[in-house]
Amino acid sequence: MKVLSFGSLNIDKVYTVSHFIRPGETMAAVTLEEFCGGKGLNQSIALAKAGAEVWHAGCVGEQDGGMLIEALRAAHVDVSLVQRLPCPTGHAMIQVNEEGQNCILLYGGANQCITRAQINQTLDCFDPGDFLILQNEINELDYLITSASRRGLKIVLNPSPMTEALRKLPLQLVDYFVLNEIEAKDICGTELPEEEYPNQLQKMYPQAKIVLTLGEKGSIYQDGALRLAQQAVRVEAVDTTAAGDTFTGYLIAGIAAGATAKQALRTATCAAAIAVGRKGAAPSIPIKQEVAAFEQETFQ
C-alpha cells in the first residue's frame, strides 16, 4: 500500500525569542536557525521514518528549493512528483519562546502554484486503497479531494492552518480527520468540551475516523462506536513545531501497515514526544527504531 503526501515544502527560519513579539515592538532574537519544513514535507519525512512507502508531490522554487528535495531524498521519500517552478519557495518565519511554544507566519510561494494538470498526473500513479495525506498549505484542495475520492484513495486531512475556505471543501469525502481542538472547534462551528468534539465531528461526517490531538492531555480516536483515549508522554518541550506532523505521519504509517488504531495511536504519541524535545521541524523527527525503543521503555 502506497502513501502520497501532497503538500507544502517550506524553508523555515526559526527565531529563538524571550517572548512572542507584540504589536509595535522591536526585539532582538536570541538565535536564528534555518531548517527544511512545511507541514507536507514534515509529514512525508515522518511517514518515511515510520516505515511507510511514501511519495511527495508539490512545488518548490527553481533557485531555492534544492535543500528541500535533498532532505526528502535523505529520508527515503520519492521526490519524482515534486515540480520546480520559476518562483520563490514557500517559507515560514517561526518564533520559539522560552517555554518551547511557537507562532508561525507563512508565505505560500510555490505551494500556491499547484495545477489541476499536476494533480491529474500525480494521481495517475496511485491505486484505489492507497493513502493521500493533505494539509491546508497548498491550493486546489477542492479539486484534489474530489479527484482522489473518485479514484478510491483513502483521504487523510490535517486541517491546518484552519481557514474559512477549508470549511467549504467537500469534507464529506474525507476518510480521516487528524486535528487539534482549535481546528475541531472551527469546523464544528461551536465551542464544546474537548472530549465532545469527536462526537460532533462524527455526527457531521459519519464516514470519517476522527483523531483529536490535545497536546499534553493526549489524544482521542473515534470510529463509530469505537473510542480510544491515549495519554500524552511527559517530556520537557524544546520546540513543538513538528510535533503534530510527526504524530500524523507515524499514525497513518501505522494504520497503512495494518496496525490497530490503539497501537498506531500509542506509537504516534511516542514519536511526537521525542520530536518536541528537539529543535527544528524535519530534523526533530525520530526514526522508527528510536521510537520503538522509547515506546518499549515508556509502556513496559
mmCIF file of C-alpha atoms in Angstrom:
data_model
loop_
_atom_site.group_PDB
_atom_site.id
_atom_site.type_symbol
_atom_site.label_atom_id
_atom_site.label_comp_id
_atom_site.label_asym_id
_atom_site.label_seq_id
_atom_site.Cartn_x
_atom_site.Cartn_y
_atom_site.Cartn_z
ATOM 1 C CA MET A 1 0.000 0.000 0.000
ATOM 2 C CA LYS A 2 1.445 3.352 -1.092
ATOM 3 C CA VAL A 3 1.158 6.721 0.648
ATOM 4 C CA LEU A 4 1.026 10.024 -1.244
ATOM 5 C CA SER A 5 1.737 13.181 0.709
ATOM 6 C CA PHE A 6 0.571 16.058 -1.482
ATOM 7 C CA GLY A 7 1.598 19.115 0.449
ATOM 8 C CA SER A 8 3.744 22.072 1.275
ATOM 9 C CA LEU A 9 7.507 22.465 1.093
ATOM 10 C CA ASN A 10 8.883 25.374 3.118
ATOM 11 C CA ILE A 11 12.153 26.839 4.239
ATOM 12 C CA ASP A 12 11.759 27.524 7.971
ATOM 13 C CA LYS A 13 13.574 30.435 9.577
ATOM 14 C CA VAL A 14 13.393 29.804 13.329
ATOM 15 C CA TYR A 15 13.983 32.695 15.726
ATOM 16 C CA THR A 16 14.533 31.936 19.410
ATOM 17 C CA VAL A 17 12.943 34.760 21.434
ATOM 18 C CA SER A 18 12.376 35.590 25.088
ATOM 19 C CA HIS A 19 8.684 36.167 24.321
ATOM 20 C CA PHE A 20 6.462 36.445 21.258
ATOM 21 C CA ILE A 21 6.806 39.870 19.690
ATOM 22 C CA ARG A 22 3.977 42.323 20.440
ATOM 23 C CA PRO A 23 2.363 44.893 18.124
ATOM 24 C CA GLY A 24 4.700 47.843 17.632
ATOM 25 C CA GLU A 25 7.614 46.162 19.417
ATOM 26 C CA THR A 26 11.146 45.845 18.046
ATOM 27 C CA MET A 27 13.046 42.980 19.652
ATOM 28 C CA ALA A 28 16.342 41.214 19.072
ATOM 29 C CA ALA A 29 16.159 37.462 18.535
ATOM 30 C CA VAL A 30 18.468 35.280 20.619
ATOM 31 C CA THR A 31 19.325 32.952 17.729
ATOM 32 C CA LEU A 32 18.377 32.316 14.090
ATOM 33 C CA GLU A 33 18.428 28.850 12.540
ATOM 34 C CA GLU A 34 17.260 27.656 9.119
ATOM 35 C CA PHE A 35 15.561 24.297 8.594
ATOM 36 C CA CYS A 36 13.620 22.365 5.978
ATOM 37 C CA GLY A 37 9.919 22.450 6.807
ATOM 38 C CA GLY A 38 6.356 22.795 5.649
ATOM 39 C CA LYS A 39 3.620 20.552 7.004
ATOM 40 C CA GLY A 40 3.719 18.465 3.839
ATOM 41 C CA LEU A 41 7.471 17.867 3.996
ATOM 42 C CA ASN A 42 7.366 17.183 7.740
ATOM 43 C CA GLN A 43 4.608 14.621 7.365
ATOM 44 C CA SER A 44 6.333 12.956 4.403
ATOM 45 C CA ILE A 45 9.542 12.558 6.392
ATOM 46 C CA ALA A 46 7.627 11.283 9.423
ATOM 47 C CA LEU A 47 5.814 8.752 7.229
ATOM 48 C CA ALA A 48 9.090 7.559 5.705
ATOM 49 C CA LYS A 49 10.906 7.371 9.042
ATOM 50 C CA ALA A 50 7.968 5.365 10.373
ATOM 51 C CA GLY A 51 8.493 2.826 7.591
ATOM 52 C CA ALA A 52 5.867 3.828 5.013
ATOM 53 C CA GLU A 53 6.468 3.724 1.253
ATOM 54 C CA VAL A 54 5.823 7.404 0.590
ATOM 55 C CA TRP A 55 5.811 9.757 -2.400
ATOM 56 C CA HIS A 56 5.779 13.531 -2.002
ATOM 57 C CA ALA A 57 4.003 15.762 -4.536
ATOM 58 C CA GLY A 58 4.207 19.542 -4.518
ATOM 59 C CA CYS A 59 6.204 22.504 -5.835
ATOM 60 C CA VAL A 60 9.393 24.373 -4.945
ATOM 61 C CA GLY A 61 11.279 27.271 -6.496
ATOM 62 C CA GLU A 62 13.993 26.584 -9.063
ATOM 63 C CA GLN A 63 16.501 28.793 -7.256
ATOM 64 C CA ASP A 64 15.954 27.947 -3.589
ATOM 65 C CA GLY A 65 14.151 24.600 -3.367
ATOM 66 C CA GLY A 66 17.069 22.204 -3.716
ATOM 67 C CA MET A 67 17.654 21.760 0.021
ATOM 68 C CA LEU A 68 14.052 20.608 0.486
ATOM 69 C CA ILE A 69 14.255 17.989 -2.257
ATOM 70 C CA GLU A 70 17.531 16.696 -0.818
ATOM 71 C CA ALA A 71 16.010 16.480 2.668
ATOM 72 C CA LEU A 72 13.183 14.331 1.319
ATOM 73 C CA ARG A 73 15.605 12.121 -0.604
ATOM 74 C CA ALA A 74 17.755 11.677 2.503
ATOM 75 C CA ALA A 75 14.679 10.390 4.366
ATOM 76 C CA HIS A 76 13.943 7.930 1.507
ATOM 77 C CA VAL A 77 10.899 9.809 0.237
ATOM 78 C CA ASP A 78 10.265 9.505 -3.505
ATOM 79 C CA VAL A 79 10.549 13.042 -4.969
ATOM 80 C CA SER A 80 9.779 12.243 -8.623
ATOM 81 C CA LEU A 81 6.421 14.036 -8.292
ATOM 82 C CA VAL A 82 7.861 17.330 -6.978
ATOM 83 C CA GLN A 83 7.950 20.140 -9.559
ATOM 84 C CA ARG A 84 10.451 23.019 -9.622
ATOM 85 C CA LEU A 85 8.968 26.369 -10.716
ATOM 86 C CA PRO A 86 10.316 29.860 -11.578
ATOM 87 C CA CYS A 87 9.033 31.420 -8.342
ATOM 88 C CA PRO A 88 10.144 31.573 -4.694
ATOM 89 C CA THR A 89 9.828 28.511 -2.490
ATOM 90 C CA GLY A 90 7.337 28.822 0.351
ATOM 91 C CA HIS A 91 8.800 29.817 3.685
ATOM 92 C CA ALA A 92 7.879 30.287 7.317
ATOM 93 C CA MET A 93 9.078 32.701 9.984
ATOM 94 C CA ILE A 94 8.822 30.898 13.320
ATOM 95 C CA GLN A 95 9.220 32.383 16.783
ATOM 96 C CA VAL A 96 10.051 29.906 19.566
ATOM 97 C CA ASN A 97 9.788 31.242 23.114
ATOM 98 C CA GLU A 98 11.464 30.131 26.344
ATOM 99 C CA GLU A 99 8.701 27.596 27.021
ATOM 100 C CA GLY A 100 9.222 25.914 23.658
ATOM 101 C CA GLN A 101 5.924 27.177 22.221
ATOM 102 C CA ASN A 102 5.837 28.656 18.739
ATOM 103 C CA CYS A 103 3.979 31.079 16.498
ATOM 104 C CA ILE A 104 4.338 30.926 12.733
ATOM 105 C CA LEU A 105 3.996 33.348 9.796
ATOM 106 C CA LEU A 106 3.660 31.553 6.450
ATOM 107 C CA TYR A 107 4.360 32.683 2.885
ATOM 108 C CA GLY A 108 2.894 30.248 0.351
ATOM 109 C CA GLY A 109 5.184 30.830 -2.639
ATOM 110 C CA ALA A 110 5.408 27.760 -4.903
ATOM 111 C CA ASN A 111 2.989 25.903 -2.612
ATOM 112 C CA GLN A 112 0.195 28.014 -4.084
ATOM 113 C CA CYS A 113 1.079 27.128 -7.692
ATOM 114 C CA ILE A 114 -0.355 23.595 -7.832
ATOM 115 C CA THR A 115 -2.230 22.985 -11.117
ATOM 116 C CA ARG A 116 -5.022 20.572 -11.961
ATOM 117 C CA ALA A 117 -2.818 19.032 -14.624
ATOM 118 C CA GLN A 118 -0.209 18.271 -11.964
ATOM 119 C CA ILE A 119 -2.878 16.758 -9.727
ATOM 120 C CA ASN A 120 -4.176 14.507 -12.511
ATOM 121 C CA GLN A 121 -0.689 13.354 -13.488
ATOM 122 C CA THR A 122 0.162 12.630 -9.862
ATOM 123 C CA LEU A 123 -3.000 10.697 -9.026
ATOM 124 C CA ASP A 124 -2.495 8.550 -12.140
ATOM 125 C CA CYS A 125 0.416 6.940 -10.261
ATOM 126 C CA PHE A 126 -1.774 5.604 -7.431
ATOM 127 C CA ASP A 127 -4.438 2.957 -6.976
ATOM 128 C CA PRO A 128 -7.679 2.514 -5.008
ATOM 129 C CA GLY A 129 -6.891 1.916 -1.343
ATOM 130 C CA ASP A 130 -3.674 3.952 -1.336
ATOM 131 C CA PHE A 131 -3.488 6.783 1.198
ATOM 132 C CA LEU A 132 -3.474 10.506 0.364
ATOM 133 C CA ILE A 133 -2.280 12.874 3.127
ATOM 134 C CA LEU A 134 -3.338 16.528 2.881
ATOM 135 C CA GLN A 135 -2.926 19.731 4.884
ATOM 136 C CA ASN A 136 -4.099 23.273 4.169
ATOM 137 C CA GLU A 137 -0.881 24.852 2.887
ATOM 138 C CA ILE A 138 -1.417 24.286 -0.861
ATOM 139 C CA ASN A 139 -4.036 25.434 -3.362
ATOM 140 C CA GLU A 140 -6.565 23.345 -5.363
ATOM 141 C CA LEU A 141 -7.559 21.233 -2.348
ATOM 142 C CA ASP A 142 -11.166 21.046 -3.528
ATOM 143 C CA TYR A 143 -10.171 19.508 -6.857
ATOM 144 C CA LEU A 144 -7.568 17.291 -5.201
ATOM 145 C CA ILE A 145 -10.014 15.822 -2.672
ATOM 146 C CA THR A 146 -12.742 15.275 -5.257
ATOM 147 C CA SER A 147 -10.372 13.658 -7.776
ATOM 148 C CA ALA A 148 -8.721 11.409 -5.191
ATOM 149 C CA SER A 149 -12.081 10.260 -3.825
ATOM 150 C CA ARG A 150 -13.293 9.422 -7.311
ATOM 151 C CA ARG A 151 -10.211 7.232 -7.755
ATOM 152 C CA GLY A 152 -10.792 5.395 -4.475
ATOM 153 C CA LEU A 153 -7.873 6.759 -2.446
ATOM 154 C CA LYS A 154 -8.181 6.982 1.343
ATOM 155 C CA ILE A 155 -8.053 10.680 2.179
ATOM 156 C CA VAL A 156 -6.428 11.939 5.375
ATOM 157 C CA LEU A 157 -6.886 15.632 6.160
ATOM 158 C CA ASN A 158 -4.944 17.622 8.720
ATOM 159 C CA PRO A 159 -6.921 20.918 8.513
ATOM 160 C CA SER A 160 -4.036 23.197 9.414
ATOM 161 C CA PRO A 161 -3.813 26.112 9.135
ATOM 162 C CA MET A 162 -7.556 26.477 9.620
ATOM 163 C CA THR A 163 -9.289 28.925 7.266
ATOM 164 C CA GLU A 164 -12.860 29.768 6.354
ATOM 165 C CA ALA A 165 -12.244 28.386 2.850
ATOM 166 C CA LEU A 166 -11.356 24.988 4.302
ATOM 167 C CA ARG A 167 -14.839 24.601 5.770
ATOM 168 C CA LYS A 168 -16.238 24.851 2.232
ATOM 169 C CA LEU A 169 -14.223 21.875 0.960
ATOM 170 C CA PRO A 170 -16.011 18.542 0.260
ATOM 171 C CA LEU A 171 -15.197 17.286 3.761
ATOM 172 C CA GLN A 172 -17.788 14.527 3.411
ATOM 173 C CA LEU A 173 -15.203 12.740 1.216
ATOM 174 C CA VAL A 174 -12.508 12.691 3.912
ATOM 175 C CA ASP A 175 -11.741 9.303 5.498
ATOM 176 C CA TYR A 176 -9.561 10.510 8.412
ATOM 177 C CA PHE A 177 -9.502 13.857 10.189
ATOM 178 C CA VAL A 178 -6.368 14.480 12.288
ATOM 179 C CA LEU A 179 -6.841 17.789 14.069
ATOM 180 C CA ASN A 180 -6.458 19.698 17.324
ATOM 181 C CA GLU A 181 -9.174 21.218 19.480
ATOM 182 C CA ILE A 182 -8.944 24.678 17.843
ATOM 183 C CA GLU A 183 -9.400 23.210 14.370
ATOM 184 C CA ALA A 184 -12.202 20.972 15.644
ATOM 185 C CA LYS A 185 -13.996 23.973 17.124
ATOM 186 C CA ASP A 186 -13.731 25.896 13.857
ATOM 187 C CA ILE A 187 -15.054 23.003 11.761
ATOM 188 C CA CYS A 188 -17.889 22.311 14.195
ATOM 189 C CA GLY A 189 -18.749 25.999 14.356
ATOM 190 C CA THR A 190 -19.359 25.917 18.086
ATOM 191 C CA GLU A 191 -17.422 25.669 21.329
ATOM 192 C CA LEU A 192 -17.784 22.343 23.141
ATOM 193 C CA PRO A 193 -15.977 20.468 25.911
ATOM 194 C CA GLU A 194 -12.850 18.999 24.294
ATOM 195 C CA GLU A 195 -13.994 15.416 24.667
ATOM 196 C CA GLU A 196 -17.223 16.199 22.773
ATOM 197 C CA TYR A 197 -15.583 17.311 19.525
ATOM 198 C CA PRO A 198 -15.060 13.758 18.200
ATOM 199 C CA ASN A 199 -18.763 13.014 18.762
ATOM 200 C CA GLN A 200 -19.858 16.172 16.970
ATOM 201 C CA LEU A 201 -17.462 15.653 14.072
ATOM 202 C CA GLN A 202 -18.638 12.059 13.714
ATOM 203 C CA LYS A 203 -22.244 13.281 13.503
ATOM 204 C CA MET A 204 -21.253 15.754 10.793
ATOM 205 C CA TYR A 205 -19.036 13.296 8.869
ATOM 206 C CA PRO A 206 -20.175 9.762 9.812
ATOM 207 C CA GLN A 207 -17.963 8.186 7.146
ATOM 208 C CA ALA A 208 -14.782 9.540 8.750
ATOM 209 C CA LYS A 209 -12.493 8.431 11.536
ATOM 210 C CA ILE A 210 -11.671 11.266 13.929
ATOM 211 C CA VAL A 211 -8.309 11.754 15.636
ATOM 212 C CA LEU A 212 -8.280 14.693 18.063
ATOM 213 C CA THR A 213 -4.924 15.775 19.483
ATOM 214 C CA LEU A 214 -4.961 17.595 22.807
ATOM 215 C CA GLY A 215 -1.299 18.407 23.453
ATOM 216 C CA GLU A 216 -0.234 17.482 26.965
ATOM 217 C CA LYS A 217 -3.686 15.941 27.539
ATOM 218 C CA GLY A 218 -3.083 13.265 24.912
ATOM 219 C CA SER A 219 -5.382 12.313 22.051
ATOM 220 C CA ILE A 220 -8.731 10.701 21.202
ATOM 221 C CA TYR A 221 -9.504 8.338 18.314
ATOM 222 C CA GLN A 222 -13.120 7.755 17.330
ATOM 223 C CA ASP A 223 -14.561 5.484 14.654
ATOM 224 C CA GLY A 224 -18.286 4.947 15.146
ATOM 225 C CA ALA A 225 -18.777 3.161 18.471
ATOM 226 C CA LEU A 226 -15.020 2.717 18.950
ATOM 227 C CA ARG A 227 -13.456 5.426 21.094
ATOM 228 C CA LEU A 228 -9.854 5.298 22.283
ATOM 229 C CA ALA A 229 -8.093 7.724 24.609
ATOM 230 C CA GLN A 230 -4.303 7.941 24.645
ATOM 231 C CA GLN A 231 -2.410 9.776 27.390
ATOM 232 C CA ALA A 232 0.471 12.040 26.402
ATOM 233 C CA VAL A 233 4.031 11.139 27.345
ATOM 234 C CA ARG A 234 5.511 13.759 29.668
ATOM 235 C CA VAL A 235 8.730 15.292 28.329
ATOM 236 C CA GLU A 236 10.470 18.650 28.538
ATOM 237 C CA ALA A 237 9.436 20.687 25.500
ATOM 238 C CA VAL A 238 12.181 22.387 23.489
ATOM 239 C CA ASP A 239 10.330 23.091 20.223
ATOM 240 C CA THR A 240 6.789 21.932 19.402
ATOM 241 C CA THR A 241 6.946 22.956 15.705
ATOM 242 C CA ALA A 242 6.781 19.462 14.178
ATOM 243 C CA ALA A 243 5.037 17.572 16.966
ATOM 244 C CA GLY A 244 1.681 17.409 15.206
ATOM 245 C CA ASP A 245 3.222 16.457 11.864
ATOM 246 C CA THR A 246 5.291 13.726 13.497
ATOM 247 C CA PHE A 247 2.170 12.378 15.188
ATOM 248 C CA THR A 248 0.213 12.396 11.918
ATOM 249 C CA GLY A 249 2.971 10.694 9.938
ATOM 250 C CA TYR A 250 3.514 7.905 12.445
ATOM 251 C CA LEU A 251 -0.223 7.396 12.962
ATOM 252 C CA ILE A 252 -1.010 6.962 9.272
ATOM 253 C CA ALA A 253 2.120 4.896 8.617
ATOM 254 C CA GLY A 254 0.991 2.516 11.344
ATOM 255 C CA ILE A 255 -2.564 2.258 10.043
ATOM 256 C CA ALA A 256 -1.364 1.783 6.453
ATOM 257 C CA ALA A 257 0.902 -1.039 7.655
ATOM 258 C CA GLY A 258 -2.016 -2.818 9.346
ATOM 259 C CA ALA A 259 -1.521 -1.777 12.971
ATOM 260 C CA THR A 260 -4.586 -1.441 15.172
ATOM 261 C CA ALA A 261 -5.793 2.071 15.912
ATOM 262 C CA LYS A 262 -4.729 1.624 19.539
ATOM 263 C CA GLN A 263 -1.195 0.611 18.605
ATOM 264 C CA ALA A 264 -0.817 3.312 15.937
ATOM 265 C CA LEU A 265 -2.053 5.960 18.382
ATOM 266 C CA ARG A 266 0.452 4.953 21.056
ATOM 267 C CA THR A 267 3.384 4.815 18.657
ATOM 268 C CA ALA A 268 2.460 8.213 17.188
ATOM 269 C CA THR A 269 2.302 9.663 20.698
ATOM 270 C CA CYS A 270 5.802 8.403 21.486
ATOM 271 C CA ALA A 271 7.188 9.767 18.215
ATOM 272 C CA ALA A 272 5.702 13.209 18.911
ATOM 273 C CA ALA A 273 7.103 13.164 22.455
ATOM 274 C CA ILE A 274 10.614 12.635 21.085
ATOM 275 C CA ALA A 275 10.154 15.399 18.488
ATOM 276 C CA VAL A 276 9.188 18.102 20.995
ATOM 277 C CA GLY A 277 12.475 17.555 22.823
ATOM 278 C CA ARG A 278 14.467 18.720 19.794
ATOM 279 C CA LYS A 279 14.899 21.905 17.805
ATOM 280 C CA GLY A 280 13.629 22.333 14.280
ATOM 281 C CA ALA A 281 10.850 20.763 12.260
ATOM 282 C CA ALA A 282 12.051 17.949 9.980
ATOM 283 C CA PRO A 283 15.343 17.425 11.900
ATOM 284 C CA SER A 284 13.413 16.713 15.100
ATOM 285 C CA ILE A 285 11.501 13.720 13.660
ATOM 286 C CA PRO A 286 12.823 10.425 15.091
ATOM 287 C CA ILE A 287 13.467 7.207 13.184
ATOM 288 C CA LYS A 288 11.337 4.081 13.637
ATOM 289 C CA GLN A 289 13.883 2.153 15.730
ATOM 290 C CA GLU A 290 14.288 5.055 18.150
ATOM 291 C CA VAL A 291 10.533 5.334 18.600
ATOM 292 C CA ALA A 292 10.194 1.595 19.193
ATOM 293 C CA ALA A 293 12.852 1.685 21.925
ATOM 294 C CA PHE A 294 11.250 4.730 23.560
ATOM 295 C CA GLU A 295 7.803 3.139 23.403
ATOM 296 C CA GLN A 296 9.024 -0.086 24.998
ATOM 297 C CA GLU A 297 10.757 1.831 27.784
ATOM 298 C CA THR A 298 7.743 4.077 28.397
ATOM 299 C CA PHE A 299 4.982 1.447 28.321
ATOM 300 C CA GLN A 300 6.770 -1.699 29.527
#
